[in-house]
Amino acid sequence: MPDRLDQLLDFYEEDPDDNFVRFALAQEYLKRDQPEKALALFEELVDTDPDYVGTYYHLGKLYEQLGRTPDAIETYDQGIEVARDQRDTKNLSELQDAKLKAEGVGFDS
């Protein structure tokens, strides 16, 4: 059975602008403990397609893991604006909760 990373890299080579493939590839790098590669893909996604709202949460969480809390909070803020513009209440709620936790204000469930 082909390796998931190899499959995603093949898809990425075929269409490097496919947001879903870039997102999935970043997630796969995270699973393989390669945060620097995931970070590059997430940051690229936010730059090239700022309306792809799902990226902000995962990029923010990665910034937090890397000890870059101010970057995480800024990323959550950007995602909150995108989610508001899209009237995406589910992502808006998740981003607001993540931001509060990053700021040390949230409640653990």
PDB file of N, CA and C in Angstrom:
ATOM      1  N   MET A   1       0.850  -1.183   0.000  1.00  0.00           N
ATOM      2  CA  MET A   1       0.000   0.000   0.000  1.00  0.00           C
ATOM      3  C   MET A   1       0.895   1.247   0.000  1.00  0.00           C
ATOM      4  N   PRO A   2       0.597   2.204  -0.871  1.00  0.00           N
ATOM      5  CA  PRO A   2       1.444   3.399  -0.946  1.00  0.00           C
ATOM      6  C   PRO A   2       1.391   4.225   0.346  1.00  0.00           C
ATOM      7  N   ASP A   3       2.485   4.863   0.640  1.00  0.00           N
ATOM      8  CA  ASP A   3       2.596   5.717   1.807  1.00  0.00           C
ATOM      9  C   ASP A   3       1.759   6.984   1.595  1.00  0.00           C
ATOM     10  N   ARG A   4       1.043   7.384   2.634  1.00  0.00           N
ATOM     11  CA  ARG A   4       0.166   8.562   2.534  1.00  0.00           C
ATOM     12  C   ARG A   4       0.956   9.818   2.167  1.00  0.00           C
ATOM     13  N   LEU A   5       2.119   9.998   2.757  1.00  0.00           N
ATOM     14  CA  LEU A   5       2.924  11.177   2.443  1.00  0.00           C
ATOM     15  C   LEU A   5       3.323  11.172   0.970  1.00  0.00           C
ATOM     16  N   ASP A   6       3.752  10.021   0.462  1.00  0.00           N
ATOM     17  CA  ASP A   6       4.127   9.931  -0.950  1.00  0.00           C
ATOM     18  C   ASP A   6       2.951  10.266  -1.864  1.00  0.00           C
ATOM     19  N   GLN A   7       1.768   9.749  -1.494  1.00  0.00           N
ATOM     20  CA  GLN A   7       0.575  10.045  -2.293  1.00  0.00           C
ATOM     21  C   GLN A   7       0.287  11.549  -2.301  1.00  0.00           C
ATOM     22  N   LEU A   8       0.357  12.149  -1.138  1.00  0.00           N
ATOM     23  CA  LEU A   8       0.076  13.594  -1.046  1.00  0.00           C
ATOM     24  C   LEU A   8       1.113  14.404  -1.811  1.00  0.00           C
ATOM     25  N   LEU A   9       2.368  13.986  -1.735  1.00  0.00           N
ATOM     26  CA  LEU A   9       3.412  14.687  -2.483  1.00  0.00           C
ATOM     27  C   LEU A   9       3.181  14.567  -3.996  1.00  0.00           C
ATOM     28  N   ASP A  10       2.706  13.409  -4.440  1.00  0.00           N
ATOM     29  CA  ASP A  10       2.367  13.244  -5.859  1.00  0.00           C
ATOM     30  C   ASP A  10       1.233  14.195  -6.253  1.00  0.00           C
ATOM     31  N   PHE A  11       0.194  14.257  -5.419  1.00  0.00           N
ATOM     32  CA  PHE A  11      -0.921  15.174  -5.692  1.00  0.00           C
ATOM     33  C   PHE A  11      -0.429  16.622  -5.714  1.00  0.00           C
ATOM     34  N   TYR A  12       0.458  16.944  -4.773  1.00  0.00           N
ATOM     35  CA  TYR A  12       1.001  18.302  -4.679  1.00  0.00           C
ATOM     36  C   TYR A  12       1.798  18.651  -5.937  1.00  0.00           C
ATOM     37  N   GLU A  13       2.582  17.704  -6.432  1.00  0.00           N
ATOM     38  CA  GLU A  13       3.353  17.941  -7.655  1.00  0.00           C
ATOM     39  C   GLU A  13       2.431  18.170  -8.852  1.00  0.00           C
ATOM     40  N   GLU A  14       1.325  17.427  -8.891  1.00  0.00           N
ATOM     41  CA  GLU A  14       0.360  17.576  -9.982  1.00  0.00           C
ATOM     42  C   GLU A  14      -0.312  18.943  -9.942  1.00  0.00           C
ATOM     43  N   ASP A  15      -0.647  19.416  -8.733  1.00  0.00           N
ATOM     44  CA  ASP A  15      -1.354  20.691  -8.597  1.00  0.00           C
ATOM     45  C   ASP A  15      -0.933  21.367  -7.286  1.00  0.00           C
ATOM     46  N   PRO A  16       0.184  22.106  -7.314  1.00  0.00           N
ATOM     47  CA  PRO A  16       0.684  22.733  -6.081  1.00  0.00           C
ATOM     48  C   PRO A  16      -0.226  23.842  -5.539  1.00  0.00           C
ATOM     49  N   ASP A  17      -1.229  24.240  -6.308  1.00  0.00           N
ATOM     50  CA  ASP A  17      -2.147  25.293  -5.847  1.00  0.00           C
ATOM     51  C   ASP A  17      -3.426  24.734  -5.224  1.00  0.00           C
ATOM     52  N   ASP A  18      -3.536  23.406  -5.136  1.00  0.00           N
ATOM     53  CA  ASP A  18      -4.728  22.787  -4.556  1.00  0.00           C
ATOM     54  C   ASP A  18      -4.684  22.949  -3.034  1.00  0.00           C
ATOM     55  N   ASN A  19      -5.592  23.784  -2.524  1.00  0.00           N
ATOM     56  CA  ASN A  19      -5.596  24.086  -1.090  1.00  0.00           C
ATOM     57  C   ASN A  19      -5.804  22.857  -0.226  1.00  0.00           C
ATOM     58  N   PHE A  20      -6.687  21.975  -0.654  1.00  0.00           N
ATOM     59  CA  PHE A  20      -6.952  20.790   0.150  1.00  0.00           C
ATOM     60  C   PHE A  20      -5.705  19.913   0.252  1.00  0.00           C
ATOM     61  N   VAL A  21      -4.997  19.759  -0.852  1.00  0.00           N
ATOM     62  CA  VAL A  21      -3.776  18.943  -0.848  1.00  0.00           C
ATOM     63  C   VAL A  21      -2.710  19.588   0.039  1.00  0.00           C
ATOM     64  N   ARG A  22      -2.548  20.906  -0.061  1.00  0.00           N
ATOM     65  CA  ARG A  22      -1.548  21.577   0.785  1.00  0.00           C
ATOM     66  C   ARG A  22      -1.903  21.427   2.258  1.00  0.00           C
ATOM     67  N   PHE A  23      -3.189  21.561   2.572  1.00  0.00           N
ATOM     68  CA  PHE A  23      -3.645  21.425   3.953  1.00  0.00           C
ATOM     69  C   PHE A  23      -3.390  19.998   4.449  1.00  0.00           C
ATOM     70  N   ALA A  24      -3.771  19.016   3.644  1.00  0.00           N
ATOM     71  CA  ALA A  24      -3.577  17.610   4.030  1.00  0.00           C
ATOM     72  C   ALA A  24      -2.092  17.274   4.177  1.00  0.00           C
ATOM     73  N   LEU A  25      -1.286  17.829   3.314  1.00  0.00           N
ATOM     74  CA  LEU A  25       0.158  17.608   3.381  1.00  0.00           C
ATOM     75  C   LEU A  25       0.729  18.208   4.671  1.00  0.00           C
ATOM     76  N   ALA A  26       0.287  19.397   5.020  1.00  0.00           N
ATOM     77  CA  ALA A  26       0.735  20.021   6.275  1.00  0.00           C
ATOM     78  C   ALA A  26       0.342  19.158   7.472  1.00  0.00           C
ATOM     79  N   GLN A  27      -0.878  18.649   7.460  1.00  0.00           N
ATOM     80  CA  GLN A  27      -1.335  17.788   8.556  1.00  0.00           C
ATOM     81  C   GLN A  27      -0.491  16.513   8.645  1.00  0.00           C
ATOM     82  N   GLU A  28      -0.145  15.964   7.501  1.00  0.00           N
ATOM     83  CA  GLU A  28       0.677  14.746   7.479  1.00  0.00           C
ATOM     84  C   GLU A  28       2.075  15.026   8.039  1.00  0.00           C
ATOM     85  N   TYR A  29       2.626  16.176   7.709  1.00  0.00           N
ATOM     86  CA  TYR A  29       3.934  16.545   8.265  1.00  0.00           C
ATOM     87  C   TYR A  29       3.851  16.685   9.785  1.00  0.00           C
ATOM     88  N   LEU A  30       2.741  17.223  10.277  1.00  0.00           N
ATOM     89  CA  LEU A  30       2.579  17.329  11.730  1.00  0.00           C
ATOM     90  C   LEU A  30       2.566  15.944  12.374  1.00  0.00           C
ATOM     91  N   LYS A  31       1.850  15.018  11.759  1.00  0.00           N
ATOM     92  CA  LYS A  31       1.786  13.650  12.292  1.00  0.00           C
ATOM     93  C   LYS A  31       3.164  13.010  12.335  1.00  0.00           C
ATOM     94  N   ARG A  32       4.033  13.414  11.424  1.00  0.00           N
ATOM     95  CA  ARG A  32       5.368  12.827  11.327  1.00  0.00           C
ATOM     96  C   ARG A  32       6.416  13.666  12.068  1.00  0.00           C
ATOM     97  N   ASP A  33       5.941  14.569  12.906  1.00  0.00           N
ATOM     98  CA  ASP A  33       6.817  15.409  13.724  1.00  0.00           C
ATOM     99  C   ASP A  33       7.801  16.207  12.864  1.00  0.00           C
ATOM    100  N   GLN A  34       7.260  16.838  11.823  1.00  0.00           N
ATOM    101  CA  GLN A  34       8.039  17.730  10.966  1.00  0.00           C
ATOM    102  C   GLN A  34       7.339  19.099  10.931  1.00  0.00           C
ATOM    103  N   PRO A  35       7.328  19.781  12.086  1.00  0.00           N
ATOM    104  CA  PRO A  35       6.556  21.023  12.182  1.00  0.00           C
ATOM    105  C   PRO A  35       7.034  22.126  11.244  1.00  0.00           C
ATOM    106  N   GLU A  36       8.321  22.144  10.919  1.00  0.00           N
ATOM    107  CA  GLU A  36       8.825  23.212  10.056  1.00  0.00           C
ATOM    108  C   GLU A  36       8.231  23.109   8.650  1.00  0.00           C
ATOM    109  N   LYS A  37       8.049  21.878   8.159  1.00  0.00           N
ATOM    110  CA  LYS A  37       7.446  21.695   6.837  1.00  0.00           C
ATOM    111  C   LYS A  37       5.954  22.036   6.878  1.00  0.00           C
ATOM    112  N   ALA A  38       5.293  21.638   7.950  1.00  0.00           N
ATOM    113  CA  ALA A  38       3.875  21.966   8.110  1.00  0.00           C
ATOM    114  C   ALA A  38       3.694  23.478   8.202  1.00  0.00           C
ATOM    115  N   LEU A  39       4.555  24.130   8.958  1.00  0.00           N
ATOM    116  CA  LEU A  39       4.470  25.579   9.128  1.00  0.00           C
ATOM    117  C   LEU A  39       4.575  26.294   7.789  1.00  0.00           C
ATOM    118  N   ALA A  40       5.522  25.884   6.965  1.00  0.00           N
ATOM    119  CA  ALA A  40       5.701  26.523   5.660  1.00  0.00           C
ATOM    120  C   ALA A  40       4.435  26.393   4.812  1.00  0.00           C
ATOM    121  N   LEU A  41       3.817  25.223   4.830  1.00  0.00           N
ATOM    122  CA  LEU A  41       2.598  25.017   4.042  1.00  0.00           C
ATOM    123  C   LEU A  41       1.419  25.809   4.589  1.00  0.00           C
ATOM    124  N   PHE A  42       1.241  25.805   5.908  1.00  0.00           N
ATOM    125  CA  PHE A  42       0.143  26.572   6.505  1.00  0.00           C
ATOM    126  C   PHE A  42       0.304  28.074   6.225  1.00  0.00           C
ATOM    127  N   GLU A  43       1.538  28.580   6.389  1.00  0.00           N
ATOM    128  CA  GLU A  43       1.770  30.008   6.138  1.00  0.00           C
ATOM    129  C   GLU A  43       1.528  30.352   4.674  1.00  0.00           C
ATOM    130  N   GLU A  44       1.936  29.457   3.795  1.00  0.00           N
ATOM    131  CA  GLU A  44       1.707  29.655   2.371  1.00  0.00           C
ATOM    132  C   GLU A  44       0.208  29.679   2.066  1.00  0.00           C
ATOM    133  N   LEU A  45      -0.545  28.788   2.686  1.00  0.00           N
ATOM    134  CA  LEU A  45      -1.988  28.753   2.482  1.00  0.00           C
ATOM    135  C   LEU A  45      -2.647  30.066   2.915  1.00  0.00           C
ATOM    136  N   VAL A  46      -2.261  30.563   4.081  1.00  0.00           N
ATOM    137  CA  VAL A  46      -2.839  31.820   4.576  1.00  0.00           C
ATOM    138  C   VAL A  46      -2.498  32.973   3.632  1.00  0.00           C
ATOM    139  N   ASP A  47      -1.283  32.969   3.089  1.00  0.00           N
ATOM    140  CA  ASP A  47      -0.866  34.035   2.170  1.00  0.00           C
ATOM    141  C   ASP A  47      -1.582  33.957   0.832  1.00  0.00           C
ATOM    142  N   THR A  48      -1.696  32.746   0.281  1.00  0.00           N
ATOM    143  CA  THR A  48      -2.230  32.614  -1.074  1.00  0.00           C
ATOM    144  C   THR A  48      -3.746  32.487  -1.113  1.00  0.00           C
ATOM    145  N   ASP A  49      -4.346  32.004  -0.032  1.00  0.00           N
ATOM    146  CA  ASP A  49      -5.806  31.887   0.008  1.00  0.00           C
ATOM    147  C   ASP A  49      -6.314  32.231   1.399  1.00  0.00           C
ATOM    148  N   PRO A  50      -6.345  33.527   1.708  1.00  0.00           N
ATOM    149  CA  PRO A  50      -6.743  33.946   3.051  1.00  0.00           C
ATOM    150  C   PRO A  50      -8.192  33.599   3.402  1.00  0.00           C
ATOM    151  N   ASP A  51      -9.002  33.208   2.436  1.00  0.00           N
ATOM    152  CA  ASP A  51     -10.386  32.830   2.723  1.00  0.00           C
ATOM    153  C   ASP A  51     -10.533  31.367   3.129  1.00  0.00           C
ATOM    154  N   TYR A  52      -9.447  30.599   3.068  1.00  0.00           N
ATOM    155  CA  TYR A  52      -9.488  29.189   3.464  1.00  0.00           C
ATOM    156  C   TYR A  52      -9.430  29.140   4.992  1.00  0.00           C
ATOM    157  N   VAL A  53     -10.599  29.304   5.605  1.00  0.00           N
ATOM    158  CA  VAL A  53     -10.696  29.597   7.038  1.00  0.00           C
ATOM    159  C   VAL A  53     -10.135  28.497   7.936  1.00  0.00           C
ATOM    160  N   GLY A  54     -10.196  27.249   7.511  1.00  0.00           N
ATOM    161  CA  GLY A  54      -9.720  26.156   8.363  1.00  0.00           C
ATOM    162  C   GLY A  54      -8.241  26.219   8.696  1.00  0.00           C
ATOM    163  N   THR A  55      -7.485  26.907   7.875  1.00  0.00           N
ATOM    164  CA  THR A  55      -6.035  26.982   8.085  1.00  0.00           C
ATOM    165  C   THR A  55      -5.676  27.743   9.350  1.00  0.00           C
ATOM    166  N   TYR A  56      -6.416  28.781   9.674  1.00  0.00           N
ATOM    167  CA  TYR A  56      -6.041  29.667  10.774  1.00  0.00           C
ATOM    168  C   TYR A  56      -5.954  28.947  12.119  1.00  0.00           C
ATOM    169  N   TYR A  57      -6.906  28.078  12.380  1.00  0.00           N
ATOM    170  CA  TYR A  57      -6.899  27.344  13.646  1.00  0.00           C
ATOM    171  C   TYR A  57      -5.636  26.481  13.753  1.00  0.00           C
ATOM    172  N   HIS A  58      -5.363  25.731  12.698  1.00  0.00           N
ATOM    173  CA  HIS A  58      -4.224  24.806  12.741  1.00  0.00           C
ATOM    174  C   HIS A  58      -2.888  25.545  12.746  1.00  0.00           C
ATOM    175  N   LEU A  59      -2.801  26.635  12.019  1.00  0.00           N
ATOM    176  CA  LEU A  59      -1.581  27.442  12.047  1.00  0.00           C
ATOM    177  C   LEU A  59      -1.385  28.052  13.428  1.00  0.00           C
ATOM    178  N   GLY A  60      -2.455  28.554  14.007  1.00  0.00           N
ATOM    179  CA  GLY A  60      -2.366  29.121  15.359  1.00  0.00           C
ATOM    180  C   GLY A  60      -1.906  28.092  16.375  1.00  0.00           C
ATOM    181  N   LYS A  61      -2.478  26.895  16.305  1.00  0.00           N
ATOM    182  CA  LYS A  61      -2.078  25.828  17.234  1.00  0.00           C
ATOM    183  C   LYS A  61      -0.605  25.460  17.051  1.00  0.00           C
ATOM    184  N   LEU A  62      -0.158  25.433  15.816  1.00  0.00           N
ATOM    185  CA  LEU A  62       1.248  25.120  15.553  1.00  0.00           C
ATOM    186  C   LEU A  62       2.151  26.219  16.117  1.00  0.00           C
ATOM    187  N   TYR A  63       1.765  27.469  15.921  1.00  0.00           N
ATOM    188  CA  TYR A  63       2.534  28.566  16.521  1.00  0.00           C
ATOM    189  C   TYR A  63       2.621  28.389  18.034  1.00  0.00           C
ATOM    190  N   GLU A  64       1.514  28.014  18.657  1.00  0.00           N
ATOM    191  CA  GLU A  64       1.526  27.803  20.114  1.00  0.00           C
ATOM    192  C   GLU A  64       2.518  26.695  20.486  1.00  0.00           C
ATOM    193  N   GLN A  65       2.488  25.593  19.748  1.00  0.00           N
ATOM    194  CA  GLN A  65       3.401  24.483  20.031  1.00  0.00           C
ATOM    195  C   GLN A  65       4.854  24.905  19.882  1.00  0.00           C
ATOM    196  N   LEU A  66       5.090  25.855  18.986  1.00  0.00           N
ATOM    197  CA  LEU A  66       6.454  26.330  18.746  1.00  0.00           C
ATOM    198  C   LEU A  66       6.843  27.470  19.700  1.00  0.00           C
ATOM    199  N   GLY A  67       5.950  27.778  20.646  1.00  0.00           N
ATOM    200  CA  GLY A  67       6.238  28.833  21.613  1.00  0.00           C
ATOM    201  C   GLY A  67       6.069  30.234  21.048  1.00  0.00           C
ATOM    202  N   ARG A  68       5.326  30.353  19.965  1.00  0.00           N
ATOM    203  CA  ARG A  68       5.119  31.644  19.304  1.00  0.00           C
ATOM    204  C   ARG A  68       3.694  32.144  19.563  1.00  0.00           C
ATOM    205  N   THR A  69       3.373  32.317  20.848  1.00  0.00           N
ATOM    206  CA  THR A  69       2.017  32.685  21.243  1.00  0.00           C
ATOM    207  C   THR A  69       1.535  33.987  20.611  1.00  0.00           C
ATOM    208  N   PRO A  70       2.344  35.053  20.543  1.00  0.00           N
ATOM    209  CA  PRO A  70       1.843  36.275  19.882  1.00  0.00           C
ATOM    210  C   PRO A  70       1.446  36.036  18.418  1.00  0.00           C
ATOM    211  N   ASP A  71       2.223  35.209  17.714  1.00  0.00           N
ATOM    212  CA  ASP A  71       1.864  34.875  16.332  1.00  0.00           C
ATOM    213  C   ASP A  71       0.564  34.071  16.293  1.00  0.00           C
ATOM    214  N   ALA A  72       0.397  33.184  17.262  1.00  0.00           N
ATOM    215  CA  ALA A  72      -0.833  32.391  17.332  1.00  0.00           C
ATOM    216  C   ALA A  72      -2.041  33.295  17.520  1.00  0.00           C
ATOM    217  N   ILE A  73      -1.950  34.226  18.452  1.00  0.00           N
ATOM    218  CA  ILE A  73      -3.076  35.133  18.725  1.00  0.00           C
ATOM    219  C   ILE A  73      -3.390  35.985  17.499  1.00  0.00           C
ATOM    220  N   GLU A  74      -2.366  36.481  16.833  1.00  0.00           N
ATOM    221  CA  GLU A  74      -2.579  37.266  15.609  1.00  0.00           C
ATOM    222  C   GLU A  74      -3.249  36.415  14.528  1.00  0.00           C
ATOM    223  N   THR A  75      -2.827  35.168  14.418  1.00  0.00           N
ATOM    224  CA  THR A  75      -3.415  34.258  13.433  1.00  0.00           C
ATOM    225  C   THR A  75      -4.878  33.976  13.768  1.00  0.00           C
ATOM    226  N   TYR A  76      -5.170  33.746  15.043  1.00  0.00           N
ATOM    227  CA  TYR A  76      -6.566  33.533  15.439  1.00  0.00           C
ATOM    228  C   TYR A  76      -7.400  34.767  15.107  1.00  0.00           C
ATOM    229  N   ASP A  77      -6.857  35.958  15.370  1.00  0.00           N
ATOM    230  CA  ASP A  77      -7.581  37.193  15.045  1.00  0.00           C
ATOM    231  C   ASP A  77      -7.907  37.273  13.556  1.00  0.00           C
ATOM    232  N   GLN A  78      -6.924  36.942  12.729  1.00  0.00           N
ATOM    233  CA  GLN A  78      -7.159  36.964  11.273  1.00  0.00           C
ATOM    234  C   GLN A  78      -8.244  35.961  10.897  1.00  0.00           C
ATOM    235  N   GLY A  79      -8.177  34.782  11.454  1.00  0.00           N
ATOM    236  CA  GLY A  79      -9.174  33.749  11.171  1.00  0.00           C
ATOM    237  C   GLY A  79     -10.559  34.147  11.647  1.00  0.00           C
ATOM    238  N   ILE A  80     -10.621  34.809  12.802  1.00  0.00           N
ATOM    239  CA  ILE A  80     -11.904  35.281  13.330  1.00  0.00           C
ATOM    240  C   ILE A  80     -12.553  36.250  12.344  1.00  0.00           C
ATOM    241  N   GLU A  81     -11.760  37.146  11.779  1.00  0.00           N
ATOM    242  CA  GLU A  81     -12.296  38.095  10.796  1.00  0.00           C
ATOM    243  C   GLU A  81     -12.814  37.373   9.560  1.00  0.00           C
ATOM    244  N   VAL A  82     -12.065  36.400   9.069  1.00  0.00           N
ATOM    245  CA  VAL A  82     -12.487  35.638   7.887  1.00  0.00           C
ATOM    246  C   VAL A  82     -13.770  34.867   8.194  1.00  0.00           C
ATOM    247  N   ALA A  83     -13.813  34.210   9.349  1.00  0.00           N
ATOM    248  CA  ALA A  83     -15.000  33.433   9.727  1.00  0.00           C
ATOM    249  C   ALA A  83     -16.218  34.353   9.868  1.00  0.00           C
ATOM    250  N   ARG A  84     -16.021  35.542  10.439  1.00  0.00           N
ATOM    251  CA  ARG A  84     -17.129  36.506  10.551  1.00  0.00           C
ATOM    252  C   ARG A  84     -17.628  36.913   9.167  1.00  0.00           C
ATOM    253  N   ASP A  85     -16.685  37.229   8.286  1.00  0.00           N
ATOM    254  CA  ASP A  85     -17.057  37.635   6.927  1.00  0.00           C
ATOM    255  C   ASP A  85     -17.831  36.529   6.211  1.00  0.00           C
ATOM    256  N   GLN A  86     -17.475  35.283   6.484  1.00  0.00           N
ATOM    257  CA  GLN A  86     -18.117  34.134   5.835  1.00  0.00           C
ATOM    258  C   GLN A  86     -19.348  33.645   6.602  1.00  0.00           C
ATOM    259  N   ARG A  87     -19.615  34.286   7.722  1.00  0.00           N
ATOM    260  CA  ARG A  87     -20.714  33.864   8.611  1.00  0.00           C
ATOM    261  C   ARG A  87     -20.588  32.379   8.969  1.00  0.00           C
ATOM    262  N   ASP A  88     -19.354  31.975   9.234  1.00  0.00           N
ATOM    263  CA  ASP A  88     -19.028  30.592   9.574  1.00  0.00           C
ATOM    264  C   ASP A  88     -18.963  30.483  11.096  1.00  0.00           C
ATOM    265  N   THR A  89     -20.114  30.210  11.709  1.00  0.00           N
ATOM    266  CA  THR A  89     -20.194  30.247  13.169  1.00  0.00           C
ATOM    267  C   THR A  89     -19.378  29.140  13.836  1.00  0.00           C
ATOM    268  N   LYS A  90     -19.279  27.973  13.204  1.00  0.00           N
ATOM    269  CA  LYS A  90     -18.516  26.879  13.815  1.00  0.00           C
ATOM    270  C   LYS A  90     -17.035  27.247  13.922  1.00  0.00           C
ATOM    271  N   ASN A  91     -16.429  27.672  12.813  1.00  0.00           N
ATOM    272  CA  ASN A  91     -15.020  28.054  12.858  1.00  0.00           C
ATOM    273  C   ASN A  91     -14.808  29.309  13.696  1.00  0.00           C
ATOM    274  N   LEU A  92     -15.752  30.221  13.662  1.00  0.00           N
ATOM    275  CA  LEU A  92     -15.642  31.435  14.475  1.00  0.00           C
ATOM    276  C   LEU A  92     -15.548  31.066  15.952  1.00  0.00           C
ATOM    277  N   SER A  93     -16.424  30.181  16.393  1.00  0.00           N
ATOM    278  CA  SER A  93     -16.429  29.761  17.792  1.00  0.00           C
ATOM    279  C   SER A  93     -15.118  29.070  18.169  1.00  0.00           C
ATOM    280  N   GLU A  94     -14.640  28.173  17.303  1.00  0.00           N
ATOM    281  CA  GLU A  94     -13.391  27.457  17.586  1.00  0.00           C
ATOM    282  C   GLU A  94     -12.205  28.414  17.658  1.00  0.00           C
ATOM    283  N   LEU A  95     -12.169  29.383  16.747  1.00  0.00           N
ATOM    284  CA  LEU A  95     -11.063  30.342  16.732  1.00  0.00           C
ATOM    285  C   LEU A  95     -11.109  31.261  17.952  1.00  0.00           C
ATOM    286  N   GLN A  96     -12.307  31.696  18.334  1.00  0.00           N
ATOM    287  CA  GLN A  96     -12.427  32.556  19.520  1.00  0.00           C
ATOM    288  C   GLN A  96     -11.998  31.808  20.776  1.00  0.00           C
ATOM    289  N   ASP A  97     -12.398  30.544  20.874  1.00  0.00           N
ATOM    290  CA  ASP A  97     -12.018  29.727  22.028  1.00  0.00           C
ATOM    291  C   ASP A  97     -10.503  29.525  22.068  1.00  0.00           C
ATOM    292  N   ALA A  98      -9.917  29.213  20.910  1.00  0.00           N
ATOM    293  CA  ALA A  98      -8.466  29.009  20.842  1.00  0.00           C
ATOM    294  C   ALA A  98      -7.722  30.287  21.230  1.00  0.00           C
ATOM    295  N   LYS A  99      -8.233  31.430  20.776  1.00  0.00           N
ATOM    296  CA  LYS A  99      -7.586  32.703  21.108  1.00  0.00           C
ATOM    297  C   LYS A  99      -7.637  32.959  22.614  1.00  0.00           C
ATOM    298  N   LEU A 100      -8.800  32.726  23.214  1.00  0.00           N
ATOM    299  CA  LEU A 100      -8.916  32.928  24.663  1.00  0.00           C
ATOM    300  C   LEU A 100      -7.950  32.029  25.427  1.00  0.00           C
ATOM    301  N   LYS A 101      -7.850  30.781  25.011  1.00  0.00           N
ATOM    302  CA  LYS A 101      -6.931  29.854  25.683  1.00  0.00           C
ATOM    303  C   LYS A 101      -5.484  30.307  25.506  1.00  0.00           C
ATOM    304  N   ALA A 102      -5.151  30.782  24.304  1.00  0.00           N
ATOM    305  CA  ALA A 102      -3.781  31.253  24.041  1.00  0.00           C
ATOM    306  C   ALA A 102      -3.457  32.466  24.904  1.00  0.00           C
ATOM    307  N   GLU A 103      -4.476  33.258  25.162  1.00  0.00           N
ATOM    308  CA  GLU A 103      -4.282  34.445  26.001  1.00  0.00           C
ATOM    309  C   GLU A 103      -4.334  34.100  27.490  1.00  0.00           C
ATOM    310  N   GLY A 104      -4.634  32.835  27.783  1.00  0.00           N
ATOM    311  CA  GLY A 104      -4.698  32.404  29.182  1.00  0.00           C
ATOM    312  C   GLY A 104      -6.013  32.711  29.850  1.00  0.00           C
ATOM    313  N   VAL A 105      -7.047  32.977  29.047  1.00  0.00           N
ATOM    314  CA  VAL A 105      -8.343  33.361  29.592  1.00  0.00           C
ATOM    315  C   VAL A 105      -9.345  32.225  29.490  1.00  0.00           C
ATOM    316  N   GLY A 106      -9.080  31.237  28.630  1.00  0.00           N
ATOM    317  CA  GLY A 106     -10.050  30.191  28.344  1.00  0.00           C
ATOM    318  C   GLY A 106     -10.230  29.212  29.484  1.00  0.00           C
ATOM    319  N   PHE A 107     -11.231  28.409  29.339  1.00  0.00           N
ATOM    320  CA  PHE A 107     -11.528  27.372  30.323  1.00  0.00           C
ATOM    321  C   PHE A 107     -11.257  26.024  29.692  1.00  0.00           C
ATOM    322  N   ASP A 108     -10.572  25.162  30.401  1.00  0.00           N
ATOM    323  CA  ASP A 108     -10.348  23.813  29.888  1.00  0.00           C
ATOM    324  C   ASP A 108     -11.621  22.996  30.049  1.00  0.00           C
ATOM    325  N   SER A 109     -11.948  22.241  28.995  1.00  0.00           N
ATOM    326  CA  SER A 109     -13.152  21.419  29.096  1.00  0.00           C
ATOM    327  C   SER A 109     -12.813  20.023  29.523  1.00  0.00           C
TER     328      SER A 109
END
